[in-house]
Amino acid sequence: MDKLSGNNATVLNSSIDKWSFIEHGSFQHLKPGELRVLVPAILGVICVLGVACNLTAMLILFSNARRGKLSLINSLIFNLMFADGLVLAFAMPFRAAFYSKASWDLGWVVCKTADWFLQSCMAAKSLTVAVMAKSCYRYVSNPTKQVSIHLGSILVVLFFIWLSACSVTIPHWLFATLHRGIRRVVCVLMVPPEAQDFMTVYVKAYPLGVYCAPLSFALIYFWRAYSQCQRRSSKSQNLRTQIRSRKLTLMLFSLTVAMSILWLPQWVVWVWERHIAEKEMEGAQPLVPSPPLLLTVSALLLTFSLSLVNPLIVLSLSEEFREGYRGLWRRLTLRKQLPSKPKPGPHNPTSLQSPCPRPETSVQLRGERSLQPSYSQDPSRDTQTQPEQGEGRGGGRDADRVSLKDGIVLPDLEHFWHERETGAHTDENDPVPWEHEGK
């Protein structure tokens, strides 16, 4: 929200009688030649990549839940990715459009809800991380215990997280309004005199309740969970469970550290601006100037980049997510590379079935083994057995035709049996040379 100019003394003095302007830099406009194109471009890149990564993580979690892997921790990770997706899809485009223009032309409704929506999503993420830390500690304390949780219980937890997040940020929606300045329309936070005492307390309690308390709570419980994972067990099954618990703790701990670091500059700017506003409301000259423009823009970019970093941490540090990502990628690529439907023929039947065994295989092998000794002792019998073998081969061909109707005959097997029946094979490529040693 914009710092108002004091050139128009009439408008400003009449407004101060009713309202107090306490929002200065969160919606600060960029100067015409100053980062007007660069900042929206960076926000656009973060938006596209972040939406893709969050959707991938959410699809993997949804697929695991359908396969019966429903747990409170996975549901909280899904809620975190969902909040990141909302920030990227609905909060970031309005902020990028605002920075690219010299005046607020997005309307009263967007002015009323834009900052409230962003703050609600960020508060929901912070509360989600706190609940996730407690759940992780309970799981690590007794990883062999089978905990069954119903979908209704998970939905109740998520409902209270979002209800608390949307309730604690109501002043951002209640006092936001449009204000027409000298050259442009700005979206500001204006507090009536009767609410000034409330806002004085709120601007001090809000950072503690949304940023400091939840993330400190999460860091403490993640540290306790990691210490619990260091205790080795003598049983191999418990050792494997502890290794899995340690990897889960490290992943969730990384999410908490990333949120604490990337969100911190925005809170520095937020507190800095409120401190200056309070001094101006009291009529005192602030000791420090307004936050530098570079710090304000950097804090905003880091806050939005958190929605891109979170799914990258989950997809890179979780083995379960990596396997799910490979499976999802394999399904997508296989669907794109499906071959064209083969035409029906003798070797490509319309319905794929398992190949049927040739009926004469075992009979012919037994017959040939029994004929080898007699052939070496009495050559005259060879002429008597040849018609019988011819009849057997003819029967084999009839059986081949029947088997072709029933299933698939692979080309290699067909070529093999064709050479054996016609005698066209050479000695070098003879697959069964022992059957023809006496010939």
XYZ file of C-alpha atoms in Angstrom:
439
model
C 0.000 0.000 0.000
C 1.207 3.384 -0.900
C 2.737 6.181 1.089
C 0.512 9.152 0.614
C 1.849 12.463 -0.508
C 1.273 15.494 1.675
C 1.122 18.057 -1.126
C -2.632 18.229 -1.193
C -3.099 19.619 2.334
C -6.860 20.054 2.052
C -7.581 16.458 1.166
C -5.125 15.091 3.678
C -6.266 17.248 6.616
C -9.918 16.413 6.050
C -9.057 12.747 5.906
C -7.022 12.760 9.114
C -10.060 13.985 11.047
C -11.741 10.662 10.353
C -9.029 8.207 9.396
C -5.451 7.244 10.194
C -3.250 5.970 7.390
C -0.956 3.273 8.758
C 0.028 1.337 5.623
C 2.986 2.628 3.675
C 5.079 0.242 1.610
C 3.440 -3.097 1.017
C 1.843 -1.844 -2.218
C 4.577 0.621 -3.100
C 4.565 1.459 -6.816
C 7.723 1.282 -8.830
C 8.917 4.374 -10.641
C 8.366 4.392 -14.407
C 11.928 3.469 -15.317
C 12.743 1.456 -12.221
C 12.185 -2.302 -12.281
C 8.771 -1.783 -13.904
C 9.292 -4.705 -16.287
C 11.831 -6.806 -14.378
C 9.771 -7.409 -11.234
C 6.594 -8.629 -13.039
C 8.773 -10.837 -15.275
C 10.446 -12.484 -12.275
C 7.075 -12.951 -10.605
C 5.727 -14.556 -13.784
C 8.587 -17.080 -13.940
C 8.141 -17.963 -10.262
C 4.409 -18.351 -10.836
C 4.714 -20.763 -13.768
C 7.412 -22.954 -12.216
C 5.762 -22.919 -8.796
C 2.329 -23.926 -10.091
C 3.859 -26.830 -12.038
C 5.863 -28.108 -9.035
C 2.968 -27.759 -6.592
C 0.545 -29.532 -8.924
C 3.047 -32.386 -9.345
C 3.452 -32.788 -5.582
C -0.302 -32.625 -5.028
C -0.944 -35.266 -7.714
C 1.585 -37.610 -6.103
C 0.012 -37.137 -2.674
C -3.484 -37.663 -4.072
C -2.357 -40.820 -5.862
C -0.779 -42.166 -2.659
C -3.961 -41.415 -0.716
C -6.025 -43.354 -3.255
C -3.701 -46.339 -2.827
C -4.372 -46.357 0.902
C -1.361 -44.319 2.106
C -3.479 -41.801 3.989
C -1.720 -40.130 6.905
C -1.912 -36.852 8.774
C 1.620 -35.800 7.782
C 0.958 -36.369 4.069
C -2.321 -34.480 4.389
C -0.525 -31.533 6.000
C 2.085 -31.546 3.231
C -0.789 -31.521 0.738
C -2.310 -28.538 2.574
C 1.032 -26.722 2.429
C 1.289 -27.307 -1.331
C -2.338 -26.233 -1.730
C -1.683 -22.933 0.078
C 1.394 -22.347 -2.081
C -0.679 -22.974 -5.191
C -3.305 -20.473 -4.067
C -0.634 -17.827 -3.473
C 0.891 -18.378 -6.913
C -2.390 -18.631 -8.816
C -4.423 -15.831 -7.202
C -2.219 -13.489 -5.156
C 0.858 -13.193 -7.367
C -0.862 -12.164 -10.668
C -2.593 -9.203 -8.994
C 0.635 -8.130 -7.345
C 2.537 -8.349 -10.638
C -0.173 -6.347 -12.429
C -0.074 -3.755 -9.668
C 3.694 -3.264 -9.896
C 3.562 -2.872 -13.669
C 1.117 0.085 -13.530
C 1.256 3.568 -12.070
C -2.188 3.488 -10.453
C -4.512 0.977 -8.838
C -7.095 0.067 -11.450
C -7.993 -3.440 -10.255
C -11.150 -2.299 -8.465
C -12.426 -2.010 -4.921
C -13.071 -5.746 -4.439
C -9.490 -6.715 -5.319
C -8.153 -3.939 -3.083
C -10.310 -5.242 -0.261
C -9.270 -8.890 -0.582
C -5.778 -8.983 -2.156
C -3.647 -8.404 0.927
C -6.075 -10.303 3.178
C -5.950 -13.348 0.892
C -2.144 -13.344 0.756
C -1.801 -12.950 4.519
C -4.373 -15.720 5.125
C -2.484 -18.181 2.915
C 0.819 -17.354 4.588
C -0.726 -17.743 8.050
C -2.227 -21.095 7.021
C 1.200 -22.264 5.885
C 2.754 -21.245 9.192
C 0.084 -23.016 11.246
C 0.358 -26.084 9.008
C 4.093 -26.322 9.675
C 3.466 -26.102 13.432
C 0.898 -28.926 13.392
C 3.205 -30.914 11.093
C 6.054 -30.640 13.611
C 3.890 -32.008 16.410
C 2.679 -34.895 14.218
C 6.242 -35.696 13.144
C 7.421 -35.830 16.745
C 4.601 -38.192 17.700
C 5.424 -40.449 14.767
C 9.174 -40.501 15.481
C 8.627 -41.212 19.191
C 6.943 -44.515 18.320
C 7.369 -45.291 14.598
C 6.293 -48.952 14.919
C 2.890 -48.018 16.308
C 0.165 -48.335 13.730
C -1.870 -45.117 13.810
C -5.134 -45.203 11.916
C -6.673 -41.828 11.128
C -9.903 -41.248 9.310
C -10.467 -38.769 6.520
C -13.001 -36.892 8.643
C -10.418 -36.213 11.359
C -7.963 -34.880 8.788
C -10.591 -32.581 7.301
C -11.425 -31.229 10.762
C -7.750 -30.392 11.395
C -7.401 -28.648 8.034
C -10.672 -26.765 8.567
C -9.502 -25.324 11.894
C -6.144 -24.350 10.380
C -7.798 -22.337 7.620
C -10.447 -20.902 9.932
C -7.757 -19.620 12.300
C -5.681 -18.239 9.417
C -8.590 -16.377 7.843
C -9.801 -15.030 11.187
C -6.501 -13.628 12.396
C -6.067 -11.604 9.185
C -9.527 -9.987 9.156
C -8.178 -6.452 9.870
C -6.360 -6.557 6.510
C -9.735 -7.011 4.845
C -11.737 -4.756 7.172
C -9.671 -1.579 6.867
C -8.439 -1.857 3.280
C -9.958 0.664 0.898
C -9.233 2.790 -2.172
C -7.992 6.337 -1.766
C -7.821 8.853 -4.602
C -4.624 10.846 -4.400
C -3.347 13.742 -6.489
C -2.363 11.779 -9.599
C -3.472 8.240 -8.983
C -5.697 5.904 -7.036
C -3.985 3.886 -4.313
C -5.053 0.995 -2.124
C -4.372 1.834 1.522
C -5.198 0.578 4.987
C -7.230 3.234 6.809
C -8.132 2.789 10.463
C -10.882 4.869 12.137
C -9.976 6.621 15.407
C -12.042 4.233 17.521
C -9.962 1.292 16.253
C -6.544 2.849 16.715
C -5.952 1.259 20.123
C -6.882 -2.130 18.735
C -4.534 -1.735 15.774
C -1.708 -0.618 18.067
C -1.958 -3.963 19.865
C -2.656 -5.900 16.678
C 0.459 -4.766 14.801
C 2.574 -6.071 17.700
C 0.691 -9.337 18.309
C 0.180 -10.315 14.682
C 3.864 -11.071 13.846
C 4.233 -12.986 17.115
C 1.143 -15.111 16.510
C 1.679 -15.800 12.813
C 5.450 -15.937 12.390
C 7.407 -16.186 15.644
C 5.283 -18.551 17.741
C 4.364 -21.200 15.110
C 7.815 -21.444 13.550
C 9.583 -21.471 16.929
C 7.208 -24.220 18.055
C 7.958 -26.159 14.869
C 11.732 -25.786 15.149
C 11.706 -27.015 18.757
C 9.652 -30.104 17.958
C 11.646 -30.923 14.857
C 14.845 -30.707 16.880
C 13.379 -33.057 19.487
C 12.243 -35.427 16.740
C 15.692 -35.441 15.139
C 17.306 -36.139 18.517
C 14.902 -39.016 18.944
C 15.972 -40.413 15.565
C 19.639 -40.518 16.665
C 18.930 -43.273 19.196
C 19.784 -46.484 17.411
C 17.900 -49.685 17.878
C 19.333 -53.202 17.944
C 16.594 -54.688 15.767
C 17.068 -54.357 12.027
C 13.383 -53.629 11.418
C 13.376 -50.794 13.938
C 16.643 -49.501 12.455
C 15.082 -49.257 8.994
C 12.095 -47.458 10.484
C 14.379 -45.009 12.250
C 16.257 -44.261 9.032
C 12.946 -43.538 7.311
C 11.872 -41.360 10.239
C 15.143 -39.424 10.101
C 14.696 -38.674 6.394
C 11.126 -37.505 7.015
C 12.265 -35.260 9.869
C 15.037 -33.720 7.782
C 12.617 -32.958 4.945
C 10.052 -31.288 7.215
C 12.796 -29.474 9.130
C 14.110 -28.111 5.803
C 10.640 -26.784 4.990
C 10.531 -24.961 8.335
C 14.002 -23.465 7.933
C 13.222 -22.306 4.386
C 10.028 -20.609 5.535
C 11.792 -18.947 8.467
C 14.575 -17.529 6.272
C 12.640 -16.514 3.152
C 9.731 -14.984 5.071
C 11.895 -13.032 7.518
C 12.686 -10.018 5.232
C 8.985 -9.424 4.618
C 8.350 -9.249 8.355
C 11.266 -6.858 8.783
C 9.672 -4.549 6.207
C 6.231 -5.027 7.765
C 7.367 -4.070 11.278
C 9.522 -1.227 9.932
C 6.571 0.343 8.097
C 4.217 0.043 11.096
C 6.778 1.614 13.395
C 7.109 4.623 11.087
C 3.330 4.884 10.748
C 2.816 4.870 14.518
C 5.379 7.626 14.968
C 3.668 9.739 12.306
C 0.262 9.145 13.918
C 1.629 10.357 17.251
C 3.008 13.470 15.580
C 6.631 12.573 16.259
C 9.351 12.525 13.657
C 10.493 8.920 12.964
C 14.151 8.269 13.658
C 14.597 6.084 10.563
C 13.330 6.692 7.020
C 11.039 4.406 5.073
C 12.373 0.982 4.022
C 14.537 1.133 0.890
C 12.816 0.197 -2.322
C 15.322 -2.600 -2.999
C 14.624 -4.167 0.393
C 10.859 -3.974 -0.154
C 11.035 -5.598 -3.588
C 13.524 -8.256 -2.432
C 11.316 -9.150 0.527
C 8.331 -9.534 -1.772
C 10.228 -11.754 -4.233
C 11.588 -13.957 -1.451
C 8.115 -14.377 0.015
C 6.685 -15.536 -3.298
C 9.724 -17.696 -4.078
C 8.924 -19.681 -0.935
C 5.951 -21.161 -2.808
C 8.417 -22.506 -5.385
C 11.050 -23.701 -2.904
C 8.631 -25.781 -0.787
C 7.628 -28.300 -3.495
C 11.238 -28.523 -4.686
C 12.334 -29.501 -1.172
C 9.596 -32.113 -0.924
C 10.295 -33.590 -4.370
C 14.063 -33.701 -3.840
C 14.427 -34.900 -0.230
C 11.586 -37.425 -0.015
C 12.299 -40.832 -1.555
C 8.579 -41.596 -1.646
C 7.946 -38.425 -3.635
C 10.820 -39.187 -6.015
C 9.390 -42.619 -6.728
C 5.936 -41.131 -7.192
C 7.356 -38.498 -9.532
C 9.087 -41.179 -11.616
C 5.869 -43.194 -11.757
C 3.851 -40.136 -12.767
C 6.392 -39.194 -15.432
C 6.425 -42.783 -16.717
C 2.649 -42.807 -17.043
C 2.584 -39.498 -18.896
C 5.382 -40.479 -21.297
C 3.949 -43.943 -21.965
C 0.569 -42.452 -22.826
C 2.204 -40.127 -25.304
C 4.315 -42.904 -26.882
C 1.637 -45.560 -27.298
C 2.161 -47.345 -30.662
C -0.515 -47.461 -33.313
C -2.915 -50.369 -33.162
C -1.505 -53.307 -35.208
C -3.568 -54.757 -37.991
C -4.987 -58.220 -37.313
C -2.988 -61.003 -38.940
C -1.562 -64.473 -38.300
C 1.111 -63.112 -35.935
C -0.854 -60.069 -34.647
C -4.265 -61.264 -33.440
C -6.844 -58.725 -32.432
C -6.780 -59.658 -28.722
C -3.478 -60.031 -26.905
C -3.320 -63.414 -25.168
C -0.582 -65.479 -23.662
C 1.074 -67.825 -26.213
C -0.160 -71.401 -26.158
C 2.440 -74.207 -26.044
C 2.888 -76.231 -29.202
C 1.151 -79.567 -28.756
C 3.743 -81.631 -30.663
C 6.791 -80.302 -28.804
C 7.073 -82.873 -26.049
C 5.810 -85.748 -28.231
C 8.252 -85.017 -31.036
C 11.221 -84.670 -28.699
C 10.439 -88.041 -27.073
C 9.961 -89.679 -30.453
C 13.230 -88.350 -31.827
C 15.164 -89.406 -28.724
C 13.749 -92.949 -29.037
C 14.551 -93.091 -32.735
C 18.222 -92.090 -32.426
C 19.539 -95.507 -31.110
C 17.411 -97.516 -33.532
C 18.644 -95.418 -36.425
C 22.284 -96.233 -35.655
C 21.591 -99.982 -35.354
C 19.054 -100.614 -38.190
C 19.121 -98.185 -41.089
C 16.262 -99.969 -42.806
C 13.870 -98.754 -40.153
C 14.568 -95.171 -41.139
C 12.470 -95.514 -44.252
C 9.598 -96.841 -42.176
C 9.741 -94.065 -39.615
C 9.996 -91.208 -42.137
C 6.331 -91.404 -43.243
C 5.286 -91.526 -39.627
C 7.385 -88.455 -38.894
C 5.873 -86.819 -41.919
C 2.439 -87.537 -40.568
C 3.525 -86.194 -37.203
C 4.795 -83.041 -38.858
C 1.568 -82.709 -40.750
C -0.317 -83.069 -37.506
C 2.025 -80.512 -35.998
C 1.137 -78.057 -38.746
C -2.553 -78.640 -38.096
C -1.928 -78.052 -34.421
C -0.036 -74.883 -35.368
C -3.080 -73.586 -37.192
C -5.241 -74.297 -34.155
C -2.741 -72.604 -31.844
C -2.605 -69.571 -34.104
C -6.306 -69.132 -33.617
C -5.960 -69.387 -29.853
C -3.003 -67.126 -29.138
C 0.214 -65.457 -30.248
C 3.140 -67.331 -31.819
C 6.259 -65.229 -31.529
C 8.211 -64.682 -34.793
C 11.421 -66.197 -33.352
C 9.621 -69.370 -32.276
C 7.830 -69.623 -35.615
C 11.129 -69.298 -37.501
C 12.705 -71.914 -35.219
C 9.970 -74.486 -35.782
C 9.806 -73.744 -39.498
C 13.518 -74.558 -39.916
C 13.197 -77.725 -37.874
C 10.231 -78.983 -39.867
C 11.591 -78.167 -43.315
C 15.189 -79.125 -42.581
C 16.449 -75.783 -43.991
C 18.687 -74.997 -41.038
C 22.461 -75.116 -41.371
C 24.863 -76.881 -39.075
C 26.280 -73.598 -37.839
C 22.880 -72.286 -36.762
C 21.470 -75.606 -35.602
C 19.878 -74.952 -32.178
C 19.831 -78.703 -31.293
C 22.937 -80.236 -32.861
C 22.769 -83.288 -30.617
C 19.644 -84.520 -32.396
C 21.484 -84.727 -35.706
C 24.893 -86.062 -34.661
C 24.190 -89.522 -36.082
C 22.778 -88.233 -39.359
